[in-house]
Short mmCIF file of C-alpha atoms and ligand atoms in Angstrom, two decimals:
data_model
loop_
_atom_site.label_atom_id
_atom_site.label_comp_id
_atom_site.label_asym_id
_atom_site.label_seq_id
_atom_site.Cartn_x
_atom_site.Cartn_y
_atom_site.Cartn_z
CA MET P 1 -12.33 13.86 17.45
CA THR P 2 -8.76 14.73 18.81
CA GLU P 3 -8.23 18.32 18.63
CA SER P 4 -5.94 18.20 16.01
CA ALA P 5 -7.79 15.43 14.07
CA ILE P 6 -7.57 16.01 10.21
CA THR P 7 -9.72 14.94 7.75
CA ASP P 8 -9.90 14.77 4.17
CA ALA P 9 -11.28 16.46 0.90
CA LEU P 10 -14.22 13.79 1.46
CA GLY P 11 -14.54 14.33 4.89
CA ARG P 12 -12.68 11.07 6.08
CA GLN P 13 -10.93 11.27 9.47
CA LEU P 14 -7.56 9.47 9.79
CA HIS P 15 -7.69 6.49 12.20
CA ASP P 16 -5.86 3.59 10.91
CA LEU P 17 -2.11 3.29 9.84
CA ARG P 18 -0.39 0.19 8.15
CA VAL P 19 3.31 -0.15 8.36
CA SER P 20 4.33 -2.56 6.19
CA VAL P 21 8.13 -3.24 7.88
CA THR P 22 9.76 -5.58 4.61
CA ASP P 23 8.97 -6.63 0.68
CA ARG P 24 10.54 -10.03 1.52
CA CYS P 25 8.45 -12.61 2.01
CA ASN P 26 8.80 -16.45 3.03
CA PHE P 27 5.85 -17.16 0.40
CA ARG P 28 5.11 -16.82 -3.18
CA CYS P 29 1.49 -16.64 -2.89
CA VAL P 30 0.29 -16.77 -6.41
CA TYR P 31 -2.29 -13.92 -5.89
CA CYS P 32 0.19 -11.69 -4.70
CA MET P 33 4.04 -12.45 -5.19
CA PRO P 34 3.25 -14.63 -7.98
CA LYS P 35 6.91 -16.55 -8.66
CA GLU P 36 7.36 -15.72 -12.31
CA VAL P 37 7.82 -11.79 -11.09
CA PHE P 38 8.79 -12.58 -7.67
CA GLY P 39 11.40 -15.18 -8.33
CA ARG P 40 14.87 -16.04 -8.29
CA GLY P 41 16.82 -12.55 -9.71
CA TYR P 42 14.04 -10.21 -8.15
CA GLN P 43 15.87 -7.51 -6.36
CA PHE P 44 14.42 -7.30 -2.92
CA LEU P 45 15.40 -4.13 -0.55
CA ALA P 46 18.62 -3.81 1.20
CA LYS P 47 18.37 -3.24 5.07
CA LYS P 48 19.46 0.32 4.54
CA GLU P 49 16.67 1.01 1.84
CA LEU P 50 14.15 0.08 4.72
CA LEU P 51 12.75 2.74 7.47
CA THR P 52 14.93 1.79 10.64
CA PHE P 53 12.76 1.02 14.29
CA GLU P 54 13.75 4.81 15.44
CA GLU P 55 12.45 6.12 12.22
CA ILE P 56 8.95 4.36 12.04
CA GLU P 57 8.75 4.89 16.04
CA ARG P 58 9.04 8.62 15.11
CA LEU P 59 6.46 8.78 12.30
CA VAL P 60 4.05 6.82 14.51
CA GLN P 61 4.26 9.65 17.27
CA ILE P 62 3.32 12.65 14.46
CA PHE P 63 0.74 10.29 13.51
CA ALA P 64 -0.71 9.83 16.99
CA THR P 65 -0.64 13.60 16.87
CA LEU P 66 -2.70 13.72 14.05
CA GLY P 67 -6.13 11.49 15.33
CA VAL P 68 -3.90 8.06 14.19
CA ARG P 69 -4.77 5.15 17.21
CA LYS P 70 -4.58 1.77 15.17
CA ILE P 71 -1.08 0.64 14.04
CA ARG P 72 -1.40 -2.55 12.30
CA LEU P 73 2.40 -4.10 10.99
CA THR P 74 2.20 -5.95 8.04
CA GLY P 75 4.29 -6.92 4.42
CA GLY P 76 5.17 -8.70 2.95
CA GLU P 77 5.43 -10.99 5.43
CA PRO P 78 6.49 -8.41 9.45
CA LEU P 79 7.98 -11.90 11.00
CA VAL P 80 11.08 -11.91 8.62
CA ARG P 81 12.02 -8.54 9.63
CA SER P 82 14.60 -9.14 12.78
CA GLU P 83 13.59 -7.95 15.98
CA LEU P 84 9.96 -7.24 14.97
CA GLU P 85 9.76 -7.00 19.07
CA ASN P 86 11.58 -4.21 19.59
CA LEU P 87 9.03 -2.22 17.07
CA ILE P 88 6.20 -3.06 18.79
CA GLU P 89 7.70 -2.07 22.30
CA ARG P 90 8.75 1.18 20.25
CA ILE P 91 4.90 1.70 19.05
CA ALA P 92 3.17 0.34 22.43
CA SER P 93 4.89 2.95 24.11
CA ILE P 94 3.05 5.66 22.48
CA ASP P 95 0.49 7.33 24.56
CA LEU P 96 -2.46 7.98 21.88
CA ILE P 97 -1.79 4.36 20.34
CA THR P 98 -4.55 2.13 21.83
CA ASP P 99 -4.29 -0.76 19.61
CA ILE P 100 -1.32 -2.75 17.64
CA SER P 101 -1.80 -5.61 15.34
CA LEU P 102 -0.23 -8.02 12.81
CA THR P 103 -0.95 -9.76 9.58
CA THR P 104 1.29 -12.57 9.06
CA ASN P 105 1.60 -16.06 7.41
CA ALA P 106 2.26 -17.48 10.42
CA VAL P 107 5.04 -19.57 8.87
CA LEU P 108 7.46 -17.95 11.94
CA LEU P 109 4.40 -17.77 14.67
CA SER P 110 5.98 -20.48 17.28
CA GLU P 111 4.40 -20.92 20.75
CA LYS P 112 7.30 -18.96 22.29
CA ARG P 113 7.32 -16.23 19.30
CA ALA P 114 3.81 -15.39 19.77
CA ARG P 115 4.20 -14.79 23.75
CA SER P 116 7.19 -12.69 23.03
CA LEU P 117 5.37 -10.41 20.58
CA ARG P 118 2.26 -10.28 22.63
CA ASP P 119 4.87 -9.47 25.80
CA ALA P 120 5.99 -6.71 23.84
CA GLY P 121 2.58 -5.36 23.23
CA LEU P 122 0.92 -6.47 20.46
CA LYS P 123 -2.59 -6.94 21.05
CA ARG P 124 -4.06 -8.70 18.42
CA VAL P 125 -3.05 -11.49 15.15
CA ASN P 126 -4.34 -11.70 11.92
CA ILE P 127 -3.36 -15.03 10.41
CA SER P 128 -3.86 -15.55 6.20
CA LEU P 129 -5.04 -19.24 5.39
CA ASP P 130 -6.45 -19.58 2.18
CA ALA P 131 -7.37 -23.74 2.02
CA LEU P 132 -7.41 -26.62 4.68
CA ASP P 133 -6.13 -29.29 2.12
CA ASP P 134 -2.01 -29.55 1.69
CA GLU P 135 -2.63 -29.70 -2.47
CA THR P 136 -4.83 -26.46 -3.02
CA PHE P 137 -2.66 -24.58 -0.06
CA LYS P 138 0.03 -25.55 -2.03
CA ALA P 139 -0.93 -24.40 -5.04
CA ILE P 140 -1.47 -21.07 -3.53
CA ASN P 141 1.14 -20.36 -1.33
CA ASP P 142 3.72 -22.02 -4.57
CA VAL P 143 6.61 -22.78 -1.65
CA GLY P 144 5.48 -26.14 -0.46
CA VAL P 145 4.35 -25.32 3.18
CA PRO P 146 1.54 -27.44 4.11
CA VAL P 147 -1.81 -26.00 5.69
CA GLN P 148 -0.91 -27.80 9.22
CA LYS P 149 2.22 -25.14 9.65
CA VAL P 150 -0.16 -22.03 9.99
CA LEU P 151 -2.45 -24.15 12.04
CA ASP P 152 -0.23 -24.99 14.15
CA GLY P 153 0.53 -20.73 14.15
CA ILE P 154 -3.22 -20.16 15.00
CA ASP P 155 -2.75 -22.70 17.87
CA ALA P 156 0.13 -20.69 19.32
CA ALA P 157 -1.53 -17.47 18.46
CA ALA P 158 -4.83 -18.16 20.29
CA GLY P 159 -2.83 -19.48 23.24
CA ALA P 160 -0.85 -17.09 23.69
CA GLY P 161 -3.94 -14.88 24.99
CA PHE P 162 -3.81 -12.02 22.17
CA ASP P 163 -7.17 -9.80 22.46
CA SER P 164 -8.30 -11.33 18.54
CA VAL P 165 -7.14 -13.81 16.59
CA LYS P 166 -8.91 -13.58 13.23
CA VAL P 167 -8.46 -15.91 10.23
CA ASN P 168 -7.92 -14.27 6.53
CA MET P 169 -9.35 -16.29 3.21
CA VAL P 170 -8.84 -14.70 0.18
CA VAL P 171 -11.12 -16.56 -2.04
CA LYS P 172 -10.14 -16.54 -5.68
CA ARG P 173 -12.52 -18.44 -8.40
CA GLY P 174 -10.31 -21.02 -9.98
CA MET P 175 -8.20 -21.16 -7.25
CA ASN P 176 -9.61 -22.16 -3.37
CA GLU P 177 -13.90 -21.24 -3.90
CA SER P 178 -14.39 -24.80 -2.69
CA SER P 179 -12.21 -24.46 0.60
CA ILE P 180 -15.26 -21.81 1.60
CA VAL P 181 -17.10 -23.94 3.52
CA PRO P 182 -14.83 -26.39 4.98
CA MET P 183 -12.80 -23.09 6.39
CA ALA P 184 -15.95 -21.94 7.63
CA ARG P 185 -16.80 -25.50 9.35
CA TYR P 186 -13.50 -25.58 10.34
CA PHE P 187 -13.41 -22.56 12.30
CA HIS P 188 -16.81 -22.83 13.58
CA GLY P 189 -17.46 -22.15 17.30
CA THR P 190 -13.47 -22.26 17.90
CA GLY P 191 -13.27 -18.32 18.76
CA ASN P 192 -10.85 -17.49 16.00
CA ILE P 193 -12.99 -14.95 13.79
CA LEU P 194 -12.52 -16.62 9.50
CA ARG P 195 -12.76 -13.56 7.34
CA PHE P 196 -13.41 -13.69 3.67
CA ILE P 197 -11.34 -11.45 1.48
CA GLU P 198 -12.58 -10.61 -2.34
CA PHE P 199 -9.86 -11.11 -4.38
CA MET P 200 -8.06 -7.28 -5.51
CA ASP P 201 -6.67 -5.51 -8.43
CA VAL P 202 -3.71 -4.77 -5.80
CA GLY P 203 -0.63 -3.73 -7.74
CA ASN P 204 -0.44 -5.34 -12.04
CA THR P 205 1.13 -8.44 -11.79
CA ASN P 206 -1.26 -11.24 -10.06
CA ALA P 207 -3.46 -11.33 -13.50
CA TRP P 208 -6.68 -10.09 -11.67
CA HIS P 209 -9.71 -9.85 -13.89
CA ASP P 210 -13.69 -9.39 -12.26
CA GLY P 211 -14.44 -12.95 -13.43
CA ALA P 212 -11.87 -13.91 -10.57
CA VAL P 213 -14.06 -12.73 -8.02
CA VAL P 214 -16.14 -14.25 -5.80
CA THR P 215 -18.25 -11.96 -4.42
CA ALA P 216 -19.38 -11.61 -0.14
CA GLN P 217 -22.62 -12.62 -1.73
CA GLU P 218 -21.36 -15.97 -3.12
CA ILE P 219 -19.60 -16.22 -0.48
CA VAL P 220 -22.40 -15.77 1.90
CA ASP P 221 -24.74 -17.55 0.54
CA GLN P 222 -22.70 -20.81 0.35
CA ILE P 223 -22.25 -21.03 3.80
CA ASN P 224 -25.42 -19.84 4.29
CA ALA P 225 -26.68 -23.15 2.88
CA GLU P 226 -24.66 -25.39 5.28
CA LEU P 227 -24.40 -23.07 8.32
CA PRO P 228 -27.67 -21.04 8.59
CA LEU P 229 -25.86 -17.34 9.30
CA GLU P 230 -27.78 -13.79 10.16
CA PRO P 231 -26.20 -10.51 9.74
CA ILE P 232 -24.84 -8.51 12.83
CA GLY P 233 -23.94 -4.95 13.03
CA ALA P 234 -20.64 -3.60 12.43
CA ASN P 235 -18.46 -3.08 16.16
CA TYR P 236 -17.76 0.64 14.90
CA GLN P 237 -17.83 2.83 12.12
CA GLY P 238 -15.70 2.08 9.56
CA GLU P 239 -15.29 -1.48 9.95
CA VAL P 240 -14.22 -3.35 6.84
CA ALA P 241 -15.69 -6.62 7.50
CA LYS P 242 -19.82 -6.79 7.50
CA ARG P 243 -20.15 -9.38 10.32
CA TRP P 244 -22.34 -12.32 10.20
CA LYS P 245 -22.90 -15.43 13.11
CA TYR P 246 -23.93 -18.54 13.05
CA ASN P 247 -27.59 -19.02 14.03
CA ASP P 248 -26.28 -21.91 16.16
CA GLY P 249 -24.32 -19.80 18.14
CA GLY P 250 -21.13 -20.80 16.68
CA GLY P 251 -19.49 -17.48 16.60
CA GLU P 252 -19.10 -15.27 13.56
CA ILE P 253 -17.81 -14.62 10.45
CA GLY P 254 -16.44 -11.19 8.27
CA VAL P 255 -16.69 -10.99 4.63
CA ILE P 256 -14.77 -7.99 2.89
CA SER P 257 -16.43 -6.89 -0.01
CA SER P 258 -13.70 -4.67 -1.38
CA VAL P 259 -14.37 -4.93 -5.13
CA SER P 260 -18.22 -5.69 -5.18
CA LYS P 261 -19.53 -3.41 -2.60
CA PRO P 262 -17.02 -0.94 -1.46
CA PHE P 263 -16.28 1.22 1.51
CA CYS P 264 -14.31 4.07 0.73
CA GLY P 265 -16.72 6.11 1.98
CA ASP P 266 -15.57 5.64 5.20
CA CYS P 267 -11.58 5.06 4.17
CA SER P 268 -9.96 5.82 7.74
CA ARG P 269 -6.55 3.92 6.20
CA THR P 270 -3.37 5.52 5.64
CA ARG P 271 -0.32 3.32 4.43
CA LEU P 272 3.50 3.62 5.12
CA SER P 273 5.90 1.28 2.95
CA ALA P 274 8.52 -0.23 3.71
CA VAL P 275 10.43 2.09 2.08
CA GLY P 276 8.95 5.28 3.78
CA LYS P 277 6.52 5.78 1.42
CA LEU P 278 3.01 7.32 2.18
CA TYR P 279 -0.25 5.87 0.27
CA THR P 280 -3.54 7.21 0.92
CA CYS P 281 -4.87 4.43 -0.97
CA LEU P 282 -4.31 0.92 -1.67
CA PHE P 283 -4.29 1.10 -5.18
CA ALA P 284 -2.08 4.41 -5.82
CA ALA P 285 0.30 4.71 -8.17
CA ASP P 286 2.78 6.36 -5.84
CA GLY P 287 3.85 7.35 -2.18
CA PHE P 288 4.61 10.34 -0.91
CA ASP P 289 8.44 9.55 -0.05
CA LEU P 290 8.21 10.46 3.83
CA MET P 291 11.87 8.81 4.03
CA SER P 292 13.41 11.64 2.40
CA ILE P 293 11.86 13.84 4.22
CA VAL P 294 12.81 12.41 7.94
CA ARG P 295 16.33 11.95 6.63
CA SER P 296 16.80 15.38 5.06
CA GLY P 297 16.84 16.48 9.08
CA ALA P 298 13.22 17.55 8.66
CA ASP P 299 12.02 18.39 12.49
CA ASN P 300 8.48 16.90 13.57
CA HIS P 301 6.63 20.12 12.96
CA GLU P 302 7.93 20.06 9.33
CA ILE P 303 6.61 16.49 8.80
CA GLU P 304 3.56 17.10 10.57
CA GLN P 305 2.26 19.97 8.15
CA LYS P 306 3.34 17.80 4.91
CA LEU P 307 1.44 14.72 6.82
CA ARG P 308 -1.61 17.43 7.37
CA ALA P 309 -1.48 18.79 3.66
CA ILE P 310 -1.56 15.32 2.03
CA TRP P 311 -4.42 14.22 4.19
CA LYS P 312 -6.26 17.05 3.50
CA ARG P 313 -6.06 16.77 -0.27
CA ARG P 314 -7.03 13.10 -0.24
CA ARG P 315 -9.72 12.23 -2.62
CA ASP P 316 -8.59 8.44 -3.19
CA ARG P 317 -12.05 5.88 -3.67
CA TYR P 318 -10.71 4.00 -6.65
CA SER P 319 -12.79 0.65 -5.47
CA GLU P 320 -16.10 2.96 -6.35
CA ILE P 321 -14.71 4.44 -9.35
CA ARG P 322 -12.89 1.09 -10.74
CA THR P 323 -13.13 0.38 -14.44
CA VAL P 324 -11.89 -2.13 -16.68
CA GLU P 325 -9.11 1.28 -18.05
CA SER P 326 -8.38 1.51 -14.25
CA VAL P 327 -7.32 -1.64 -13.66
CA LEU P 328 -4.51 -1.55 -15.84
CA LEU P 329 -3.45 1.61 -14.64
CA PRO P 330 0.02 1.06 -12.71
CA LYS P 331 -0.43 0.52 -8.95
CA VAL P 332 2.02 -0.14 -6.14
CA GLU P 333 2.48 -3.54 -5.64
CA MET P 334 0.87 -5.47 -2.46
CA SER P 335 4.23 -6.85 -1.40
CA HIS P 336 5.17 -2.98 -0.85
CA ILE P 337 2.61 -1.79 0.96
CA GLY P 338 1.11 -4.89 3.17
CA GLY P 339 -3.11 -5.55 3.39
N1 LIG B 401 2.40 -11.82 4.65
C1 LIG B 401 1.87 -11.81 5.90
C2 LIG B 401 -0.06 -12.20 5.23
O1 LIG B 401 -0.03 -12.77 4.26
O2 LIG B 401 -0.34 -12.22 6.32
C3 LIG B 401 0.87 -9.91 5.34
C4 LIG B 401 0.76 -9.05 3.71
S1 LIG B 401 -0.10 -9.58 2.74
C5 LIG B 401 -0.22 -8.64 1.58
C6 LIG B 401 -1.76 -9.10 4.03
C7 LIG B 401 -2.88 -9.50 3.17
O3 LIG B 401 -3.08 -9.00 2.30
C8 LIG B 401 -2.86 -11.21 3.40
O4 LIG B 401 -4.43 -11.58 4.03
C9 LIG B 401 -3.21 -11.33 1.71
O5 LIG B 401 -3.94 -12.91 1.75
C10 LIG B 401 -4.06 -10.36 1.17
N2 LIG B 401 -3.86 -10.01 0.14
C11 LIG B 401 -2.57 -10.50 -0.44
N3 LIG B 401 -3.10 -10.11 -2.02
C12 LIG B 401 -3.92 -9.80 -2.21
C13 LIG B 401 -5.35 -9.54 -3.35
N4 LIG B 401 -4.59 -9.73 -4.58
N5 LIG B 401 -6.45 -9.48 -3.03
C14 LIG B 401 -6.65 -10.33 -1.57
N6 LIG B 401 -6.07 -9.77 -0.68
C15 LIG B 401 -4.96 -9.82 -0.77
FE1 LIG B 402 3.76 -12.97 1.24
FE2 LIG B 402 1.45 -12.43 2.80
FE3 LIG B 402 1.99 -12.29 -0.16
FE4 LIG B 402 1.57 -14.20 0.48
S1 LIG B 402 0.48 -12.81 0.95
S2 LIG B 402 2.89 -13.31 -0.79
S3 LIG B 402 2.34 -14.29 2.91
S4 LIG B 402 3.20 -11.43 1.48
FE1 LIG B 403 -10.01 3.05 0.93
FE2 LIG B 403 -8.52 3.07 -1.38
FE3 LIG B 403 -9.52 0.86 -0.54
FE4 LIG B 403 -11.01 2.53 -1.27
S1 LIG B 403 -9.79 1.78 -2.12
S2 LIG B 403 -11.54 1.68 0.69
S3 LIG B 403 -9.79 4.64 -0.49
S4 LIG B 403 -7.81 2.11 0.33
#
């Protein structure tokens, strides 16, 4: 632990910061930004409402003094924010930050873009892909983007020399559970680690119900029946994905059981929304308005004291105490704070 690292009310250290750089997206995934809500009339944020890159850099510097080492850029779709490389360069120049990663749908990830992101200092990329057949995938992204577009993005990332390229698949019953095994087969042996994510009740617009959750156990059972698996240990404490390796040496997969086996006990993550609100849990109703503090002229010491106070009183453990009632409580939307 660094001298100034802090722990919350449940003894959890602050280590990861996820930064949402935009609320906009070129997809309308049915489980994240359904068109009925995020349609033509939807009012997205204006540029001046977003944290600037200078403001994000400053906040990351302060977070780093409190123990944050890993930064993940997310959204909305982070690659629609112009000059993202500039932000990455700024964050990469902060000494204490050891890891910068990006979660993207990869539509804008050409070979050239992948190289420029890597040159700016991006270390790892997670690409979201929920099916391998166009019919299912287009029904999910709801804007007609074909699978090949994302596969090209994955190849571009793999060719750019990142430390890791992972593929994230959200599994929802009735949507894409028949794609589990085809996805496992496709990425088996490629070196790109496929991670399955249980459908979560983030926000209030995705019509979540527990019957739509395909559990981690079901996912592992389906794959294991075709491509035998065995469990392997975590890479580090607090890793959210449980790791499994193929018995035939074809690499590994990860399974994120946020609903069926929550991992709040190790949760070291906090999230900064595009408008500069700080959320200490993915399922929080509201966040702490850091943008106002930053724009009111507060100095770094004042901001640091605020952050310390927020983290110290943190008691979030939503997934461990989820109930039928809590699912209906107001919660921030995924497109505002990222996954
Ligand atoms: N647009 C980028 C993308 O899709 O990769 C980054 C933002 S997206 C909100 C981050 C991750 O959250 C994606 O992997 C997405 O599939 C996942 N996600 C979104 N809504 C979800 C939900 N309700 N349950 C589980 N994962 C979800
Ligand atoms: Fe956009 Fe990512 Fe949400 Fe899909 S999951 S709508 S790509 S932000
Ligand atoms: Fe962390 Fe909240 Fe998720 Fe629990 S529910 S793991 S506290 S983000």
